[in-house]
Amino acid sequence: MANILVVHGPNLNLLGKREPGVYGVVTLDEINEQLRLLAVELGAALRIEQRNGEGEIVDIIQSNADWADAILINPAAYTHTSVAIRDAIAAVGLPAVEVHLSNIHQREPFRHHSYIAPVARGQICGFGVNSYLLGLRAACAYCS
Ligand code: DQA
């Protein structure tokens, strides 16, 4: 069984109410429920964490390094700013899949660059909740 650490970054706890024109009306609980259902189908175990703080996300990655086989992460705004999260992913050496609800490449120029992408196996964006579901499939594929 693959162990997948799912990390949601800042402000994703507000999904459902937050800029629905950009992120839709699906809540984080609903995303997590869909991930759990798919994980059963794929035979994966999930640990799901949401944090607003950059250092807290680094701590979550480090503290799950021995348990996880792969990381599924939506770093949210830290995608575009965080050397620390990038370094944490590189340091633990686990395959990581970067996901975004929105297509960051169609949005403001400051969202086009990801500090995470160079240390991720790949990036999936623009498909709403399906970005997460496709990302979970990709993460599991790296564990088989
Ligand atoms: C996001 C895109 C980021 O640019 C933004 O800061 C977010 C959410 C997404 O899932 O589309 O908070 O990661």
Short mmCIF file of N, CA, C and O and ligand atoms in Angstrom, two decimals:
data_model
loop_
_atom_site.label_atom_id
_atom_site.label_comp_id
_atom_site.label_asym_id
_atom_site.label_seq_id
_atom_site.Cartn_x
_atom_site.Cartn_y
_atom_site.Cartn_z
N MET A 1 0.85 -1.21 0.00
CA MET A 1 0.00 0.00 0.00
C MET A 1 0.87 1.25 0.00
O MET A 1 1.81 1.35 0.78
N ALA A 2 0.56 2.18 -0.88
CA ALA A 2 1.33 3.43 -0.96
C ALA A 2 0.84 4.39 0.13
O ALA A 2 -0.37 4.54 0.35
N ASN A 3 1.77 5.03 0.78
CA ASN A 3 1.44 6.06 1.77
C ASN A 3 1.66 7.43 1.14
O ASN A 3 2.80 7.76 0.75
N ILE A 4 0.60 8.19 1.04
CA ILE A 4 0.68 9.49 0.37
C ILE A 4 0.39 10.62 1.36
O ILE A 4 -0.68 10.64 1.99
N LEU A 5 1.33 11.54 1.48
CA LEU A 5 1.12 12.73 2.30
C LEU A 5 0.50 13.81 1.41
O LEU A 5 1.07 14.19 0.40
N VAL A 6 -0.69 14.27 1.80
CA VAL A 6 -1.38 15.33 1.06
C VAL A 6 -1.23 16.63 1.85
O VAL A 6 -1.61 16.68 3.03
N VAL A 7 -0.68 17.65 1.22
CA VAL A 7 -0.45 18.93 1.90
C VAL A 7 -1.19 20.04 1.16
O VAL A 7 -0.98 20.25 -0.03
N HIS A 8 -2.05 20.72 1.90
CA HIS A 8 -2.74 21.89 1.36
C HIS A 8 -2.14 23.14 2.01
O HIS A 8 -2.02 23.22 3.24
N GLY A 9 -1.80 24.12 1.18
CA GLY A 9 -1.17 25.32 1.69
C GLY A 9 -2.14 26.40 2.14
O GLY A 9 -3.33 26.13 2.36
N PRO A 10 -1.64 27.63 2.29
CA PRO A 10 -2.41 28.69 2.92
C PRO A 10 -3.67 29.09 2.16
O PRO A 10 -3.70 29.07 0.92
N ASN A 11 -4.67 29.40 2.95
CA ASN A 11 -5.98 29.90 2.47
C ASN A 11 -6.85 28.83 1.81
O ASN A 11 -8.00 29.10 1.47
N LEU A 12 -6.31 27.64 1.65
CA LEU A 12 -7.13 26.59 1.03
C LEU A 12 -8.21 26.09 1.99
O LEU A 12 -9.18 25.48 1.57
N ASN A 13 -8.03 26.39 3.28
CA ASN A 13 -9.11 26.10 4.25
C ASN A 13 -10.36 26.94 3.97
O ASN A 13 -11.44 26.60 4.45
N LEU A 14 -10.21 28.00 3.20
CA LEU A 14 -11.35 28.88 2.89
C LEU A 14 -12.08 28.50 1.60
O LEU A 14 -13.00 29.19 1.19
N LEU A 15 -11.64 27.44 0.97
CA LEU A 15 -12.28 27.04 -0.30
C LEU A 15 -13.78 26.86 -0.09
O LEU A 15 -14.23 26.36 0.94
N GLY A 16 -14.53 27.24 -1.12
CA GLY A 16 -15.99 27.22 -1.00
C GLY A 16 -16.51 28.65 -0.88
O GLY A 16 -17.52 29.00 -1.48
N LYS A 17 -15.76 29.46 -0.08
CA LYS A 17 -16.14 30.87 0.11
C LYS A 17 -15.13 31.79 -0.58
O LYS A 17 -15.42 32.93 -0.89
N ARG A 18 -13.94 31.28 -0.81
CA ARG A 18 -12.83 32.11 -1.29
C ARG A 18 -12.87 32.25 -2.82
O ARG A 18 -12.72 31.25 -3.53
N GLU A 19 -13.00 33.46 -3.31
CA GLU A 19 -12.95 33.74 -4.75
C GLU A 19 -13.56 32.60 -5.57
O GLU A 19 -12.87 31.96 -6.38
N PRO A 20 -14.86 32.37 -5.42
CA PRO A 20 -15.48 31.22 -6.11
C PRO A 20 -15.36 31.29 -7.63
O PRO A 20 -15.35 30.24 -8.29
N GLY A 21 -15.24 32.51 -8.16
CA GLY A 21 -15.08 32.64 -9.61
C GLY A 21 -13.76 32.05 -10.10
O GLY A 21 -13.63 31.65 -11.26
N VAL A 22 -12.78 31.98 -9.20
CA VAL A 22 -11.46 31.41 -9.56
C VAL A 22 -11.37 29.96 -9.11
O VAL A 22 -10.93 29.09 -9.88
N TYR A 23 -11.80 29.69 -7.88
CA TYR A 23 -11.54 28.37 -7.29
C TYR A 23 -12.77 27.47 -7.21
O TYR A 23 -12.65 26.31 -6.79
N GLY A 24 -13.95 28.00 -7.63
CA GLY A 24 -15.16 27.20 -7.55
C GLY A 24 -15.75 27.19 -6.16
O GLY A 24 -15.28 27.91 -5.26
N VAL A 25 -16.76 26.37 -5.95
CA VAL A 25 -17.47 26.36 -4.68
C VAL A 25 -17.20 25.10 -3.86
O VAL A 25 -17.74 24.91 -2.79
N VAL A 26 -16.36 24.24 -4.38
CA VAL A 26 -16.03 23.02 -3.65
C VAL A 26 -15.22 23.37 -2.39
O VAL A 26 -14.37 24.26 -2.42
N THR A 27 -15.55 22.73 -1.30
CA THR A 27 -14.84 23.00 -0.04
C THR A 27 -13.64 22.06 0.11
O THR A 27 -13.56 21.03 -0.57
N LEU A 28 -12.77 22.42 1.05
CA LEU A 28 -11.60 21.56 1.28
C LEU A 28 -12.05 20.19 1.80
O LEU A 28 -11.47 19.16 1.42
N ASP A 29 -13.08 20.18 2.65
CA ASP A 29 -13.58 18.89 3.15
C ASP A 29 -14.07 18.02 1.99
O ASP A 29 -13.87 16.80 1.99
N GLU A 30 -14.73 18.65 1.02
CA GLU A 30 -15.23 17.88 -0.13
C GLU A 30 -14.07 17.34 -0.98
O GLU A 30 -14.12 16.21 -1.47
N ILE A 31 -13.04 18.15 -1.17
CA ILE A 31 -11.85 17.68 -1.89
C ILE A 31 -11.23 16.49 -1.15
O ILE A 31 -10.91 15.46 -1.75
N ASN A 32 -11.10 16.63 0.16
CA ASN A 32 -10.49 15.55 0.94
C ASN A 32 -11.32 14.28 0.89
O ASN A 32 -10.78 13.17 0.83
N GLU A 33 -12.64 14.44 0.89
CA GLU A 33 -13.51 13.26 0.80
C GLU A 33 -13.31 12.55 -0.54
O GLU A 33 -13.21 11.31 -0.59
N GLN A 34 -13.22 13.33 -1.62
CA GLN A 34 -13.00 12.72 -2.94
C GLN A 34 -11.63 12.04 -2.99
O GLN A 34 -11.48 10.97 -3.59
N LEU A 35 -10.64 12.65 -2.36
CA LEU A 35 -9.31 12.03 -2.32
C LEU A 35 -9.36 10.71 -1.54
O LEU A 35 -8.76 9.71 -1.96
N ARG A 36 -10.09 10.71 -0.43
CA ARG A 36 -10.16 9.48 0.39
C ARG A 36 -10.86 8.36 -0.37
O ARG A 36 -10.44 7.20 -0.30
N LEU A 37 -11.92 8.71 -1.11
CA LEU A 37 -12.63 7.69 -1.90
C LEU A 37 -11.71 7.11 -2.97
O LEU A 37 -11.66 5.89 -3.17
N LEU A 38 -10.97 7.99 -3.66
CA LEU A 38 -10.06 7.51 -4.70
C LEU A 38 -8.92 6.69 -4.09
O LEU A 38 -8.48 5.69 -4.67
N ALA A 39 -8.47 7.10 -2.92
CA ALA A 39 -7.38 6.36 -2.27
C ALA A 39 -7.79 4.93 -1.97
O ALA A 39 -6.99 4.00 -2.12
N VAL A 40 -9.05 4.73 -1.58
CA VAL A 40 -9.54 3.36 -1.34
C VAL A 40 -9.44 2.55 -2.63
O VAL A 40 -8.94 1.42 -2.65
N GLU A 41 -9.89 3.18 -3.72
CA GLU A 41 -9.86 2.51 -5.03
C GLU A 41 -8.42 2.16 -5.43
O GLU A 41 -8.16 1.09 -6.00
N LEU A 42 -7.49 3.06 -5.14
CA LEU A 42 -6.10 2.86 -5.55
C LEU A 42 -5.28 2.06 -4.53
O LEU A 42 -4.11 1.76 -4.78
N GLY A 43 -5.88 1.79 -3.40
CA GLY A 43 -5.16 1.07 -2.36
C GLY A 43 -4.07 1.90 -1.70
O GLY A 43 -3.00 1.39 -1.35
N ALA A 44 -4.36 3.18 -1.51
CA ALA A 44 -3.38 4.08 -0.89
C ALA A 44 -3.86 4.52 0.49
O ALA A 44 -5.07 4.62 0.73
N ALA A 45 -2.91 4.77 1.37
CA ALA A 45 -3.22 5.38 2.66
C ALA A 45 -2.86 6.86 2.59
O ALA A 45 -1.80 7.22 2.05
N LEU A 46 -3.74 7.70 3.11
CA LEU A 46 -3.50 9.15 3.05
C LEU A 46 -3.32 9.74 4.43
O LEU A 46 -4.01 9.35 5.38
N ARG A 47 -2.42 10.70 4.53
CA ARG A 47 -2.41 11.65 5.64
C ARG A 47 -2.63 13.00 5.01
O ARG A 47 -1.87 13.39 4.10
N ILE A 48 -3.65 13.70 5.46
CA ILE A 48 -4.03 14.98 4.84
C ILE A 48 -3.84 16.10 5.85
O ILE A 48 -4.37 16.04 6.96
N GLU A 49 -3.08 17.12 5.45
CA GLU A 49 -2.78 18.25 6.34
C GLU A 49 -2.98 19.56 5.59
O GLU A 49 -2.64 19.67 4.41
N GLN A 50 -3.53 20.55 6.28
CA GLN A 50 -3.60 21.92 5.73
C GLN A 50 -2.94 22.85 6.74
O GLN A 50 -3.22 22.78 7.94
N ARG A 51 -2.05 23.70 6.26
CA ARG A 51 -1.39 24.68 7.11
C ARG A 51 -1.31 26.02 6.39
O ARG A 51 -1.10 26.06 5.18
N ASN A 52 -1.42 27.08 7.17
CA ASN A 52 -1.26 28.42 6.59
C ASN A 52 0.17 28.93 6.67
O ASN A 52 0.55 29.84 5.93
N GLY A 53 0.96 28.35 7.55
CA GLY A 53 2.32 28.84 7.76
C GLY A 53 3.36 28.08 6.95
O GLY A 53 3.31 26.84 6.85
N GLU A 54 4.32 28.81 6.42
CA GLU A 54 5.37 28.19 5.61
C GLU A 54 6.19 27.19 6.43
O GLU A 54 6.43 26.06 6.00
N GLY A 55 6.62 27.63 7.63
CA GLY A 55 7.43 26.74 8.47
C GLY A 55 6.65 25.51 8.90
O GLY A 55 7.22 24.42 9.04
N GLU A 56 5.35 25.69 9.11
CA GLU A 56 4.52 24.54 9.50
C GLU A 56 4.48 23.50 8.37
O GLU A 56 4.47 22.30 8.63
N ILE A 57 4.46 23.97 7.14
CA ILE A 57 4.45 23.04 6.01
C ILE A 57 5.79 22.32 5.91
O ILE A 57 5.85 21.11 5.67
N VAL A 58 6.88 23.05 6.15
CA VAL A 58 8.19 22.41 6.19
C VAL A 58 8.20 21.31 7.27
O VAL A 58 8.68 20.19 7.05
N ASP A 59 7.65 21.64 8.46
CA ASP A 59 7.61 20.65 9.55
C ASP A 59 6.80 19.42 9.17
O ASP A 59 7.19 18.29 9.48
N ILE A 60 5.66 19.64 8.50
CA ILE A 60 4.79 18.51 8.10
C ILE A 60 5.56 17.60 7.12
O ILE A 60 5.50 16.36 7.23
N ILE A 61 6.25 18.20 6.18
CA ILE A 61 7.01 17.40 5.20
C ILE A 61 8.11 16.61 5.92
O ILE A 61 8.27 15.40 5.71
N GLN A 62 8.83 17.28 6.80
CA GLN A 62 9.93 16.59 7.51
C GLN A 62 9.41 15.47 8.41
O GLN A 62 9.96 14.37 8.44
N SER A 63 8.34 15.74 9.14
CA SER A 63 7.89 14.78 10.14
C SER A 63 7.20 13.56 9.52
O SER A 63 7.02 12.55 10.19
N ASN A 64 6.81 13.67 8.25
CA ASN A 64 6.19 12.52 7.58
C ASN A 64 7.14 11.82 6.61
O ASN A 64 6.73 10.90 5.89
N ALA A 65 8.39 12.24 6.61
CA ALA A 65 9.33 11.72 5.62
C ALA A 65 9.53 10.20 5.73
O ALA A 65 9.71 9.51 4.72
N ASP A 66 9.50 9.67 6.94
CA ASP A 66 9.71 8.23 7.10
C ASP A 66 8.45 7.43 6.80
O ASP A 66 8.54 6.23 6.51
N TRP A 67 7.30 8.07 6.89
CA TRP A 67 6.04 7.36 6.64
C TRP A 67 5.65 7.39 5.16
O TRP A 67 5.22 6.40 4.60
N ALA A 68 5.82 8.56 4.54
CA ALA A 68 5.28 8.76 3.19
C ALA A 68 6.15 8.12 2.11
O ALA A 68 7.38 8.08 2.21
N ASP A 69 5.45 7.64 1.06
CA ASP A 69 6.14 7.18 -0.15
C ASP A 69 6.15 8.27 -1.21
O ASP A 69 6.94 8.21 -2.16
N ALA A 70 5.20 9.20 -1.10
CA ALA A 70 5.12 10.30 -2.06
C ALA A 70 4.33 11.44 -1.42
O ALA A 70 3.62 11.24 -0.44
N ILE A 71 4.48 12.63 -2.02
CA ILE A 71 3.80 13.82 -1.52
C ILE A 71 2.94 14.40 -2.63
O ILE A 71 3.39 14.56 -3.77
N LEU A 72 1.70 14.70 -2.28
CA LEU A 72 0.80 15.43 -3.17
C LEU A 72 0.61 16.80 -2.53
O LEU A 72 0.12 16.89 -1.39
N ILE A 73 1.02 17.85 -3.20
CA ILE A 73 1.03 19.16 -2.54
C ILE A 73 0.45 20.26 -3.41
O ILE A 73 0.78 20.37 -4.60
N ASN A 74 -0.45 21.02 -2.81
CA ASN A 74 -0.86 22.31 -3.37
C ASN A 74 -0.25 23.37 -2.46
O ASN A 74 -0.81 23.68 -1.41
N PRO A 75 0.88 23.92 -2.83
CA PRO A 75 1.55 24.88 -1.95
C PRO A 75 0.86 26.25 -1.93
O PRO A 75 1.32 27.15 -1.21
N ALA A 76 -0.18 26.42 -2.74
CA ALA A 76 -0.94 27.67 -2.82
C ALA A 76 0.02 28.84 -3.05
O ALA A 76 0.92 28.73 -3.89
N ALA A 77 -0.13 29.93 -2.31
CA ALA A 77 0.70 31.12 -2.59
C ALA A 77 2.19 30.85 -2.42
O ALA A 77 3.02 31.50 -3.08
N TYR A 78 2.54 29.89 -1.56
CA TYR A 78 3.97 29.60 -1.35
C TYR A 78 4.63 28.99 -2.59
O TYR A 78 5.86 28.98 -2.69
N THR A 79 3.81 28.51 -3.52
CA THR A 79 4.34 28.04 -4.80
C THR A 79 5.29 29.08 -5.39
O THR A 79 6.35 28.73 -5.94
N HIS A 80 4.87 30.33 -5.26
CA HIS A 80 5.52 31.41 -5.99
C HIS A 80 6.59 32.14 -5.17
O HIS A 80 7.19 33.10 -5.66
N THR A 81 6.78 31.69 -3.92
CA THR A 81 7.70 32.42 -3.04
C THR A 81 8.66 31.54 -2.24
O THR A 81 9.67 32.05 -1.76
N SER A 82 8.35 30.26 -2.07
CA SER A 82 9.00 29.53 -0.98
C SER A 82 10.18 28.65 -1.39
O SER A 82 10.01 27.53 -1.88
N VAL A 83 11.37 29.16 -1.09
CA VAL A 83 12.56 28.33 -1.21
C VAL A 83 12.57 27.27 -0.11
O VAL A 83 13.05 26.15 -0.30
N ALA A 84 12.00 27.61 1.05
CA ALA A 84 12.02 26.67 2.19
C ALA A 84 11.22 25.40 1.90
O ALA A 84 11.65 24.29 2.23
N ILE A 85 10.05 25.55 1.29
CA ILE A 85 9.25 24.35 0.98
C ILE A 85 9.92 23.56 -0.15
O ILE A 85 9.99 22.33 -0.11
N ARG A 86 10.43 24.27 -1.11
CA ARG A 86 11.19 23.59 -2.18
C ARG A 86 12.35 22.78 -1.58
O ARG A 86 12.55 21.60 -1.92
N ASP A 87 13.10 23.38 -0.67
CA ASP A 87 14.24 22.69 -0.07
C ASP A 87 13.80 21.50 0.78
O ASP A 87 14.50 20.49 0.84
N ALA A 88 12.65 21.63 1.46
CA ALA A 88 12.15 20.52 2.27
C ALA A 88 11.81 19.32 1.39
O ALA A 88 12.13 18.17 1.73
N ILE A 89 11.19 19.58 0.26
CA ILE A 89 10.85 18.48 -0.66
C ILE A 89 12.13 17.84 -1.19
O ILE A 89 12.26 16.61 -1.24
N ALA A 90 13.08 18.67 -1.57
CA ALA A 90 14.36 18.13 -2.06
C ALA A 90 15.07 17.35 -0.95
O ALA A 90 15.66 16.29 -1.20
N ALA A 91 14.99 17.85 0.27
CA ALA A 91 15.72 17.22 1.38
C ALA A 91 15.20 15.83 1.70
O ALA A 91 15.98 14.92 1.96
N VAL A 92 13.87 15.65 1.69
CA VAL A 92 13.33 14.32 2.05
C VAL A 92 13.45 13.34 0.89
O VAL A 92 13.38 12.13 1.09
N GLY A 93 13.59 13.88 -0.32
CA GLY A 93 13.86 13.01 -1.47
C GLY A 93 12.68 12.16 -1.92
O GLY A 93 12.85 11.18 -2.64
N LEU A 94 11.47 12.55 -1.50
CA LEU A 94 10.29 11.79 -1.91
C LEU A 94 9.75 12.35 -3.23
O LEU A 94 9.83 13.57 -3.45
N PRO A 95 9.16 11.48 -4.07
CA PRO A 95 8.52 12.01 -5.27
C PRO A 95 7.36 12.92 -4.87
O PRO A 95 6.57 12.56 -4.00
N ALA A 96 7.28 14.07 -5.49
CA ALA A 96 6.22 15.02 -5.16
C ALA A 96 5.46 15.40 -6.43
O ALA A 96 6.04 15.51 -7.51
N VAL A 97 4.16 15.54 -6.28
CA VAL A 97 3.31 16.01 -7.37
C VAL A 97 2.70 17.33 -6.93
O VAL A 97 2.07 17.41 -5.88
N GLU A 98 2.92 18.37 -7.72
CA GLU A 98 2.41 19.72 -7.42
C GLU A 98 1.07 19.89 -8.13
O GLU A 98 0.97 19.64 -9.33
N VAL A 99 0.06 20.31 -7.38
CA VAL A 99 -1.25 20.51 -8.00
C VAL A 99 -1.79 21.90 -7.66
O VAL A 99 -1.47 22.48 -6.61
N HIS A 100 -2.61 22.40 -8.57
CA HIS A 100 -3.33 23.66 -8.36
C HIS A 100 -4.73 23.52 -8.94
O HIS A 100 -4.91 22.93 -10.01
N LEU A 101 -5.67 24.11 -8.26
CA LEU A 101 -7.05 24.13 -8.76
C LEU A 101 -7.14 24.95 -10.04
O LEU A 101 -7.75 24.53 -11.02
N SER A 102 -6.55 26.13 -10.01
CA SER A 102 -6.61 27.04 -11.16
C SER A 102 -5.41 26.80 -12.08
O SER A 102 -4.42 26.19 -11.67
N ASN A 103 -5.53 27.31 -13.30
CA ASN A 103 -4.40 27.25 -14.22
C ASN A 103 -3.51 28.46 -13.95
O ASN A 103 -3.77 29.56 -14.43
N ILE A 104 -2.46 28.24 -13.16
CA ILE A 104 -1.62 29.37 -12.72
C ILE A 104 -0.95 30.07 -13.90
O ILE A 104 -0.60 31.24 -13.80
N HIS A 105 -0.80 29.38 -15.02
CA HIS A 105 -0.13 29.96 -16.18
C HIS A 105 -1.03 30.90 -16.97
O HIS A 105 -0.56 31.65 -17.83
N GLN A 106 -2.33 30.84 -16.69
CA GLN A 106 -3.28 31.76 -17.34
C GLN A 106 -3.54 32.99 -16.49
O GLN A 106 -4.30 33.86 -16.89
N ARG A 107 -2.96 33.04 -15.31
CA ARG A 107 -3.29 34.09 -14.35
C ARG A 107 -2.21 35.18 -14.32
O ARG A 107 -1.45 35.33 -15.26
N GLU A 108 -2.15 35.94 -13.24
CA GLU A 108 -1.20 37.05 -13.16
C GLU A 108 0.23 36.53 -13.36
O GLU A 108 0.56 35.42 -12.92
N PRO A 109 1.10 37.34 -13.96
CA PRO A 109 2.47 36.89 -14.22
C PRO A 109 3.19 36.37 -12.98
O PRO A 109 3.98 35.42 -13.09
N PHE A 110 2.92 36.94 -11.79
CA PHE A 110 3.65 36.47 -10.61
C PHE A 110 3.29 35.04 -10.24
O PHE A 110 4.01 34.39 -9.48
N ARG A 111 2.19 34.52 -10.79
CA ARG A 111 1.82 33.12 -10.50
C ARG A 111 2.42 32.14 -11.51
O ARG A 111 2.27 30.93 -11.37
N HIS A 112 3.09 32.65 -12.53
CA HIS A 112 3.59 31.75 -13.58
C HIS A 112 4.81 30.97 -13.13
O HIS A 112 5.11 29.92 -13.67
N HIS A 113 5.53 31.54 -12.16
CA HIS A 113 6.74 30.84 -11.71
C HIS A 113 6.45 30.02 -10.47
O HIS A 113 5.81 30.49 -9.52
N SER A 114 6.94 28.78 -10.47
CA SER A 114 6.82 27.91 -9.30
C SER A 114 8.22 27.54 -8.80
O SER A 114 9.03 27.02 -9.56
N TYR A 115 8.45 27.80 -7.50
CA TYR A 115 9.69 27.33 -6.89
C TYR A 115 9.65 25.83 -6.65
O TYR A 115 10.69 25.21 -6.43
N ILE A 116 8.44 25.27 -6.67
CA ILE A 116 8.28 23.85 -6.33
C ILE A 116 8.50 22.96 -7.57
O ILE A 116 9.01 21.84 -7.45
N ALA A 117 8.09 23.45 -8.74
CA ALA A 117 8.11 22.62 -9.94
C ALA A 117 9.45 21.93 -10.21
O ALA A 117 9.48 20.75 -10.59
N PRO A 118 10.59 22.60 -10.01
CA PRO A 118 11.86 21.92 -10.32
C PRO A 118 12.17 20.73 -9.42
O PRO A 118 12.99 19.89 -9.78
N VAL A 119 11.53 20.66 -8.25
CA VAL A 119 11.79 19.50 -7.37
C VAL A 119 10.60 18.54 -7.35
O VAL A 119 10.60 17.57 -6.60
N ALA A 120 9.58 18.84 -8.17
CA ALA A 120 8.42 17.94 -8.28
C ALA A 120 8.59 17.04 -9.49
O ALA A 120 9.31 17.37 -10.44
N ARG A 121 7.92 15.87 -9.44
CA ARG A 121 7.93 15.01 -10.63
C ARG A 121 7.11 15.64 -11.74
O ARG A 121 7.38 15.43 -12.93
N GLY A 122 6.09 16.39 -11.35
CA GLY A 122 5.27 17.05 -12.34
C GLY A 122 4.28 17.98 -11.68
O GLY A 122 4.15 17.98 -10.45
N GLN A 123 3.62 18.75 -12.52
CA GLN A 123 2.66 19.74 -12.04
C GLN A 123 1.34 19.55 -12.80
O GLN A 123 1.35 19.39 -14.01
N ILE A 124 0.23 19.56 -12.06
CA ILE A 124 -1.09 19.45 -12.68
C ILE A 124 -1.89 20.66 -12.22
O ILE A 124 -2.04 20.88 -11.01
N CYS A 125 -2.39 21.46 -13.15
CA CYS A 125 -3.13 22.66 -12.75
C CYS A 125 -4.26 22.93 -13.72
O CYS A 125 -4.21 22.54 -14.89
N GLY A 126 -5.29 23.58 -13.19
CA GLY A 126 -6.36 24.08 -14.04
C GLY A 126 -7.59 23.21 -14.10
O GLY A 126 -8.55 23.55 -14.78
N PHE A 127 -7.60 22.11 -13.37
CA PHE A 127 -8.71 21.16 -13.46
C PHE A 127 -9.56 21.11 -12.20
O PHE A 127 -10.29 20.14 -11.98
N GLY A 128 -9.45 22.12 -11.37
CA GLY A 128 -10.24 22.13 -10.14
C GLY A 128 -9.91 20.91 -9.29
O GLY A 128 -8.75 20.50 -9.18
N VAL A 129 -10.95 20.32 -8.70
CA VAL A 129 -10.71 19.16 -7.83
C VAL A 129 -10.04 18.02 -8.59
O VAL A 129 -9.29 17.22 -8.01
N ASN A 130 -10.27 17.96 -9.89
CA ASN A 130 -9.64 16.89 -10.68
C ASN A 130 -8.12 17.03 -10.72
O ASN A 130 -7.43 16.04 -10.95
N SER A 131 -7.60 18.23 -10.50
CA SER A 131 -6.13 18.35 -10.40
C SER A 131 -5.62 17.48 -9.26
O SER A 131 -4.59 16.80 -9.38
N TYR A 132 -6.34 17.52 -8.14
CA TYR A 132 -5.94 16.69 -6.99
C TYR A 132 -6.10 15.20 -7.30
O TYR A 132 -5.25 14.39 -6.94
N LEU A 133 -7.22 14.85 -7.95
CA LEU A 133 -7.48 13.42 -8.20
C LEU A 133 -6.47 12.86 -9.20
O LEU A 133 -5.95 11.75 -9.02
N LEU A 134 -6.18 13.63 -10.24
CA LEU A 134 -5.15 13.21 -11.20
C LEU A 134 -3.79 13.15 -10.52
O LEU A 134 -2.98 12.25 -10.78
N GLY A 135 -3.56 14.12 -9.63
CA GLY A 135 -2.29 14.15 -8.90
C GLY A 135 -2.13 12.94 -8.00
O GLY A 135 -1.02 12.40 -7.87
N LEU A 136 -3.21 12.52 -7.37
CA LEU A 136 -3.13 11.33 -6.52
C LEU A 136 -2.81 10.09 -7.35
O LEU A 136 -1.99 9.25 -6.96
N ARG A 137 -3.43 10.01 -8.52
CA ARG A 137 -3.11 8.87 -9.41
C ARG A 137 -1.63 8.91 -9.80
O ARG A 137 -0.96 7.87 -9.82
N ALA A 138 -1.14 10.09 -10.12
CA ALA A 138 0.28 10.21 -10.51
C ALA A 138 1.19 9.85 -9.35
O ALA A 138 2.19 9.13 -9.52
N ALA A 139 0.85 10.33 -8.16
CA ALA A 139 1.69 10.02 -6.98
C ALA A 139 1.71 8.52 -6.73
O ALA A 139 2.78 7.94 -6.47
N CYS A 140 0.55 7.87 -6.84
CA CYS A 140 0.50 6.41 -6.62
C CYS A 140 1.30 5.67 -7.68
O CYS A 140 1.93 4.65 -7.38
N ALA A 141 1.28 6.18 -8.89
CA ALA A 141 2.01 5.51 -9.97
C ALA A 141 3.50 5.49 -9.68
O ALA A 141 4.21 4.56 -10.10
N TYR A 142 3.99 6.49 -8.96
CA TYR A 142 5.41 6.52 -8.62
C TYR A 142 5.76 5.61 -7.46
O TYR A 142 6.94 5.43 -7.15
N CYS A 143 4.74 5.04 -6.83
CA CYS A 143 5.00 4.19 -5.67
C CYS A 143 4.87 2.72 -6.01
O CYS A 143 5.12 1.87 -5.16
N SER A 144 4.39 2.40 -7.22
CA SER A 144 4.14 0.99 -7.53
C SER A 144 5.38 0.33 -8.10
O SER A 144 6.37 0.97 -8.39
C1 DQA B 1 -3.52 27.91 -6.12
C2 DQA B 1 -2.92 28.96 -7.06
C3 DQA B 1 -2.03 29.93 -6.30
O1 DQA B 1 -1.50 30.91 -7.17
C4 DQA B 1 -2.83 30.63 -5.22
O2 DQA B 1 -1.98 31.47 -4.45
C5 DQA B 1 -3.60 29.71 -4.36
C6 DQA B 1 -4.25 28.55 -4.97
C7 DQA B 1 -4.52 26.99 -6.86
O3 DQA B 1 -4.81 25.92 -6.33
O4 DQA B 1 -5.02 27.35 -7.94
O5 DQA B 1 -3.78 29.95 -3.17
O6 DQA B 1 -2.47 27.09 -5.64
#
